[in-house]
Structure formats: structure tokens, C-alpha cells
Amino acid sequence: MTIWMLDETHDPQTESWVSSANRVSCDFALQNLPYGVAAAGDAAKPVIVVAIGDQALNLSACAQEGLLDRLFGADARSILCRDDLNALMARSPAEWRALRLWLHRALRAGSEMQSSIEGFLLPIESLEMRIPARIGDYTDFYCSVEHATNVGRLFRPDNPLLPNFKSLPVGYHGRASSIVVSNSPVRRPNGQIRVDGDIVFAPSRMLDYELELGAFIGGGKNDTGVHPLPEARERLFGVCLVNDWSARDIQAWEYQPLGPFLSKSFATTISPWVVTMDALAPFRVAARERLADDPALLDYLADKDEAGGGALNVDLTVHLQSAAMRKKGEAPLTVTRANAAGLYWTFAQMITHHMSNGCPVLPGDLIASGTISGETPGSQGCLLELTRRGAEPLDLGNGESRSFLQDGDEIVLEGRCEREGFRAIGFGECRGAVLPASDWS
Amino acid sequence: MTIWMLDETHDPQTESWVSSANRVSCDFALQNLPYGVAAAGDAAKPVIVVAIGDQALNLSACAQEGLLDRLFGADARSILCRDDLNALMARSPAEWRALRLWLHRALRAGSEMQSSIEGFLLPIESLEMRIPARIGDYTDFYCSVEHATNVGRLFRPDNPLLPNFKSLPVGYHGRASSIVVSNSPVRRPNGQIRVDGDIVFAPSRMLDYELELGAFIGGGKNDTGVHPLPEARERLFGVCLVNDWSARDIQAWEYQPLGPFLSKSFATTISPWVVTMDALAPFRVAARERLADDPALLDYLADKDEAGGGALNVDLTVHLQSAAMRKKGEAPLTVTRANAAGLYWTFAQMITHHMSNGCPVLPGDLIASGTISGETPGSQGCLLELTRRGAEPLDLGNGESRSFLQDGDEIVLEGRCEREGFRAIGFGECRGAVLPASDWS
């Protein structure tokens, strides 16, 4: 078991010489150390950075200076002096841990390395964040039994959950080219929708967000299809937030028999910081219990790891700010509060299933959880569920209501991990505002 | 209208100084000039090549020598001295035509360029062909009304064709990482399948081929979503053969509600030669007529081009050779004979629809037609249809029969265009043999 071990990097007492990292509310504590890719100003070539408090350490510059030679030898520059994380993701879990340990020791209070790296700190607010990896393929799963049940109930009240849901992690191939990073505007898609019984080509009237977690894949290429779950789990590099924007009216008309297509591929927003599995080690919890009448779990999906569960205890929130709220300086409204621990399938199960047919899964690929919904009111991860397909509009509390998203609405996803005895860490923001549809007329 | 114009490159009388190109049966006549990427020997760096007869012109070497400077100026080497066609695909249709004209004049009999380029010819049989482009995203459509009806009838006898089929080109995102080039072995996938009423994890028992055409996308990135059909059509660079291998038993269990996933993503085989839209210009035919009771075509999908239709008259065949046939030296059996002209949707409609929601479609992306089936017996493009889901096994004529593919079976797709008054051209082969499943036990 190379990943998810607790070690000195998780010690909650250790502080950083970057003082902003020591604030209790800070997402990017010394115990987090998420990776990203950023440009400092328009003209600058993007580099690999590590968030610490309100600063980002230019890791590419550290490697260029030879500071990582002891870890990666002659490969240090080819791994780290670039504008994506793919080469780092392609290394082994042991190397990921070694780099995390180096960063921890370099950034902790009293570090003798402070003087040699403090010149490589950049204020995060000065950075233009980029997509952290070249995402070859993007797969979206459907792992929340509450989401699947809520959505299924809208269409099949007597039989909401399809029979395969508890036998395998249902998933589909997404569109890699339409993934954008937080703060990118999202244009409302045009498409074929049903209006008053007729099919017309028009701007979607049922634009929705979807709250998800995404896992970036690391490790080598598989070519045999034989990857037992513990081995597949070691392909997990880290996690980000995902807003899988969806046009429900386009989806309803197009999706039979091959699944969602243009209802999803106009945009998927991800948060820029990749929180590593090692940073998430303290927040690992037992996977959701299977019920007595659930189908037996097939062997290849069984997680026999005695050391702990494969689920992640991440508190997730979705905030909506309308154009009117923004104009009046009103704070966004929190519309969803959920937790990722309740997913029916774990990321290790998703990737094992994904590779079980021999599918090449490559470093930099992204797999997302599907919409994360809970059981309680307000824990549904999309408006389709929250408003029962628009039938019960959401009161925004300022005189406005929403069945689905309006132009100018801005959606922000946030994620945070807390556990007694450990330092809390967070994911930063996954933000996007809706632009009006393009004019085809 | 920049693409699909007839010009001197289509003159059937012109022969090449590469004499093998002048044989009537040759796929790669002077009028074809398809592009590929190949390595000459294991250690060699792959280069861009153009097929002519049984030879391939090393176009990268021509560019390196400066022979293309007059066409592309300082960019010639960055476009052509590389191991993929993406940079060439990213240029304009006018530049594609100019390069085709240069190749035609260089390779035609009597060309004064013969002496300067004949040293750059390589025998095709000495080459190891590669995937011709870095395929960022792969989309598979579902454009044959016969295929959709035949498959639908197996599951919904009274209502085989779904209501959206004639309103939009149904499609789904495929898996780019599992695309392999002709001659790559294809391993039978393991997966969840139903056996005697139980769901088990086992090698697929219903492995199938699917006969398709694929179009490589060229041109610039779209970011507005507004691309009328004539403009979208100019994004079509060229066409190859596609075998979208499918595991029908995995598909039947996994596909609700998000569509095919692991039943497809173990392998998709493409032919190595990209036959350009310009080479296909003489074989352009009117798109399939819409019936009086078909739904009205929405404006954005209407092809108002007066110059001719957007369908392609390509004769397609599928050949099956079992291990027993190969051992005895018996020729493959032709199991499918179809033609691409009967597709309900054209490639221009597919790409227009694909971009209509603002989805970024990039040079090197691949869109496939879906299984191509005709109306007559033996014109069905997959075994699912030919054998009615195995109920009527196919007699191979040597004592063997097939409901679905067996280990050791080799499938070869071929495509050929013929028209009175023009030189016939072909696609070469799309070949793959089935290996036994990996052992998970």
C-alpha cells in the first residue's frame, strides 16, 4: 500500500513559514499542497505551481534551479519544467510521496530551504490558472444512488433505479475538448429542444449545474486489462471539483439510445488545484455499506484493503449568485450541501471497472464521480433534482426564483475536508458564469 | 466552395511514373494520394507519407529538403516534418488543395520533379503504419437508418426506430485512447455479462465488428458555436475505414441510461490511409432523400449547396477469415457488402450538429458514421444484424458457422470508389484479428 499512508506531512501541528497558510480557514494549509498550472500574466509561459496559503510556489522554477535533482535525477526538468502535470502523474506513487515530503519540508516553519525558494513564490491572485493536465480522455460516472434514484423517479416513478446500478459503476465517455478551468465563462448552448410539442433549434431553457468530484489518473499505461483493484487504486493521483453543466431539454431529446452528447459537451468546468490522494489520506472513510438485498459484489470490484475504506469524506457546497444579486452586492446563496462519502462506488472501483475491458487509461485522464446528492433536503447536486425538473422552483430569497439557470447566474463549487485531530484542507473554487446563447439567426 | 471541386488532379487519363499506381486494381492511383504516418523499421522516427501505387512518398523528407517551401513558406517543416497529420489538418482547405496539386504534378508521368523525389519513395510493405493523427476526441454517430431499424427491431419489434433518429444525427463520445491502427491485434474484452440469468465477470461471448467510415476534422477551433453547414463542411479533411468492435453482451447490460461504454472502449481499429475529401470529389452523390412523412429538417442541418450532394458513394466490404481457414490457406469470406451513400445523415450534417452547441471540435478529431448497413440481405454491417443476435448463425462455407466472433477470427474492411469517367480509388485495408481474453483468475 503505497498511497494513502499517514506520515509527517499530515501532522496538524506543523506550520508553514508562509504565514497565510496557517490561518484556520485557509484551504491550502501546509498539509494540503495541491498542484496546479498557472501563467503569471498574459505573456508568461505557464508553469507548474503548488498552492501554499495565498501563495503559489513555482515548482518549475525550483526544478530549473536543480533543487529537485536529488529526487528525480536527470529527469527533474522534463517532469516539472512544463505546462502540464502529465509527466508528474506518470511517475510512481512512491515518487509522488517523495515530492510531497520535499515540499512539506521546504515549506514548513524553520525550514533551511526557505531562503532558496522564497523567491519562487507568486501571489495566487496574480495567476491565471490553466487546466492542470492534458486530458486525453474524460469519463463521467454515475455513482450517487440518491442522484440516480431522484432522476429516475422523475421519469419512472415506480422503478426509479435501473437494475445495473448496484452491479457496476455506470459511466460514459465525456468530451475532453470542452473541459475548461474555473473562471471560464460558460455559454448557454443552442440545441434541439421540445417547445409546445414541436422540436425546434433554440437556446436551452433547462440549463443546470452538476456537483461532482473528478480524479486525475496517474501511473503507466495498462495494456492487458488485468488490474486488480489495489493496483488500479495506485493509479489515482489526485482530485478536483467538477461542474458538469447540463442542458436537460437537449438531453431529454437526444439521449436515446446512445446517452448524453451535446447536452454535456458545451462545457465542463474543473477547479484548477489537484488535491493529491496523499493529502486526502486522513479523510478516507469506509465505502458506503451495501444493503442486504443489494446484488453480490463481483470479485474484481471488491475492495479487500484492510487498512481502511476507499471513500472520501469531502464536504461539498454549491453557491448561486444571480446577476441581480451581484449588482446589489448580495452574497451568493448556498443551494447544495452534500458529502462525497455517500457515493455508492469508490474511485478505486471506478478505475478498476474502467480498465477491466483492457481500455488504455493514461496519465492525465480524468474520471468524474457523477452528480453527488445526499438524502436530505438541500443535498441534491443539481437543479433537476432540487426543483423536481422545474416543478418546484428554488426561492433565491431576494424575490427571484430558479427552475433552471438564467443568463448571468454564477455557480461556485467548493470542497473542504475536516476531521478531528487533523488540519482541515480545501479544494479552492470551481467557478463559472452563464453567458447568453450565441445568435444563429 | 473550396473543397470537393473537380480539377486536373481528377483527370483519369493521367498516369504516374510510379508504375504500380497505374494498375486498374490499385487503390492508390495518382488520383487518390492519401496521407498516412509510418515508420520505416522499428527504430525509425515516424514520418508523414503519401501512398502512390505500392510505394509511399516520404513527405516529411520532401519538406526537410525544402521542396514544399514554395507552398508553405517558413512553416513547411513544422507542418510536414512530424509524426502526425494534425498540423496539416489545421491548415485551410485551399492549402490542402494546393498540396494535392503539388503531389499530383510531382508524381505524374513525365514530371520534371521525378529525379528530385524518387529517392524519397519507400515500399509500403516495408512500413509500419501508425495512427495518422493525434486524435483528441473521437465521436461515433449512428447514421444508418437500416442499422438503427434492424437493431431496434431486435429489442422493440413494434417500434424499431426511435423518434429522434430522423431529427438529428444521434451520436456519442467514444474513447480516443482505445483507437488502434490496422493490423493491431484486438483482445477479447472481459466484462459483466448475463449468463443463465446471473451477472458474471467473464470474457465477452458476443464479440462483433461494426463497419463504419470515419472523417478526420481539419481547420481551426470554433468557439462560438455558430457554424452554418457550408462552413462546417470545410472542416472535413478526409476519410478512413473504422471497425468499431463491440461486445454486445457487455453493451446490453451496461448501456442504460448513459449509453455504450466498456462494450466499445477496448478497441476501435482504423485504416492507416486518410483519403482526402478532394480525392473523393468525383464520388460525391446526393444525400439520401427524406421521405414525405419524415420530420421537417431544421434549418441549421439543411444542405443548400447547389453544386451536389454531401453523401459519399463508397463500396464497402467486410471479410472474415477464421483461424481454421487461415491454417488451410482458404481465402477470407466476404460477410458484408454495403455502400456509404445510403446513410441518412452526411458528414457535413454530423459536424454541423456536433458544433451547434459550441463544442470545441479540433484538428485531428475523428467522427465516425456508425455502422453502415443496407437494405438487402448480406448488406448488414455487423454480426448482430446479420445473425439476428445469434439466432441465425452465419455459415462460413467450410463447416464452421458464426453467431459472433471467435478467437483467431480476422476481420478486414475494404472500401472502394468507382464511377464511370473517373479513375477508381480505394482505402486500403482495416485489419484486425481477435486474441483470447486476458486471464483474470
Coordinates of N, CA and C in Angstrom, one line a residue, chain B residues 37-47 49 53-58 119-130 183 273:
Chain B
V37 N 0.9 8.1 -41.7 CA 2.1 8.2 -40.9 C 2.7 6.9 -40.7
A38 N 4.0 6.8 -40.9 CA 4.6 5.4 -41.0 C 6.0 5.5 -40.4
A39 N 6.5 4.4 -39.9 CA 7.9 4.2 -39.5 C 8.5 3.2 -40.5
A40 N 9.7 3.5 -41.0 CA 10.3 2.5 -41.8 C 11.3 1.7 -41.0
G41 N 10.8 0.7 -40.4 CA 11.6 -0.1 -39.4 C 11.4 0.4 -38.0
D42 N 11.7 -0.5 -37.1 CA 11.3 -0.3 -35.7 C 11.9 1.0 -35.1
A43 N 13.2 1.2 -35.4 CA 13.9 2.3 -34.7 C 13.6 3.6 -35.3
A44 N 13.0 3.6 -36.5 CA 12.9 4.9 -37.2 C 11.8 5.8 -36.6
K45 N 12.0 7.1 -36.6 CA 11.0 8.0 -36.2 C 9.9 8.1 -37.3
P46 N 8.7 8.0 -36.9 CA 7.6 8.0 -37.9 C 7.6 9.3 -38.7
V47 N 7.2 9.2 -40.0 CA 7.1 10.4 -40.8 C 5.8 10.4 -41.6
V49 N 3.7 10.3 -44.9 CA 3.8 9.7 -46.2 C 2.6 9.8 -47.0
G53 N 0.6 3.9 -55.6 CA 0.8 2.5 -56.0 C 1.2 1.7 -54.8
D54 N 2.3 0.9 -55.0 CA 2.8 0.1 -53.8 C 3.9 0.9 -53.1
Q55 N 4.1 2.1 -53.4 CA 5.1 2.9 -52.7 C 4.5 4.0 -51.9
A56 N 5.3 4.6 -51.0 CA 4.9 5.7 -50.2 C 5.9 6.8 -50.3
L57 N 5.5 8.0 -50.6 CA 6.4 9.1 -50.7 C 6.6 9.7 -49.3
N58 N 7.9 9.8 -48.9 CA 8.2 10.4 -47.6 C 8.1 11.9 -47.7
G119 N 14.0 9.4 -54.8 CA 14.8 8.9 -53.6 C 14.0 8.8 -52.3
F120 N 12.9 9.5 -52.3 CA 12.1 9.6 -51.1 C 10.9 8.6 -51.1
L121 N 10.9 7.6 -52.1 CA 9.9 6.6 -52.1 C 10.3 5.4 -51.2
L122 N 9.4 4.9 -50.5 CA 9.6 3.7 -49.6 C 8.5 2.7 -50.0
P123 N 8.9 1.4 -50.1 CA 7.9 0.4 -50.4 C 6.9 0.3 -49.2
I124 N 5.6 0.4 -49.5 CA 4.6 0.3 -48.5 C 4.8 -0.9 -47.6
E125 N 5.1 -2.0 -48.2 CA 5.2 -3.2 -47.5 C 6.3 -3.2 -46.4
S126 N 7.3 -2.3 -46.6 CA 8.3 -2.2 -45.6 C 8.0 -1.3 -44.4
L127 N 6.8 -0.7 -44.5 CA 6.5 0.3 -43.5 C 5.6 -0.2 -42.3
E128 N 5.8 0.4 -41.2 CA 4.9 0.1 -40.0 C 4.0 1.3 -39.9
M129 N 2.8 1.1 -40.3 CA 1.8 2.3 -40.3 C 1.4 2.6 -38.9
R130 N 1.2 3.9 -38.6 CA 0.8 4.4 -37.3 C -0.6 5.1 -37.4
N183 N -4.0 -3.8 -38.4 CA -3.0 -4.8 -38.1 C -2.7 -4.9 -36.6
W273 N -4.6 5.0 -43.9 CA -4.6 6.0 -45.0 C -5.8 6.9 -45.0

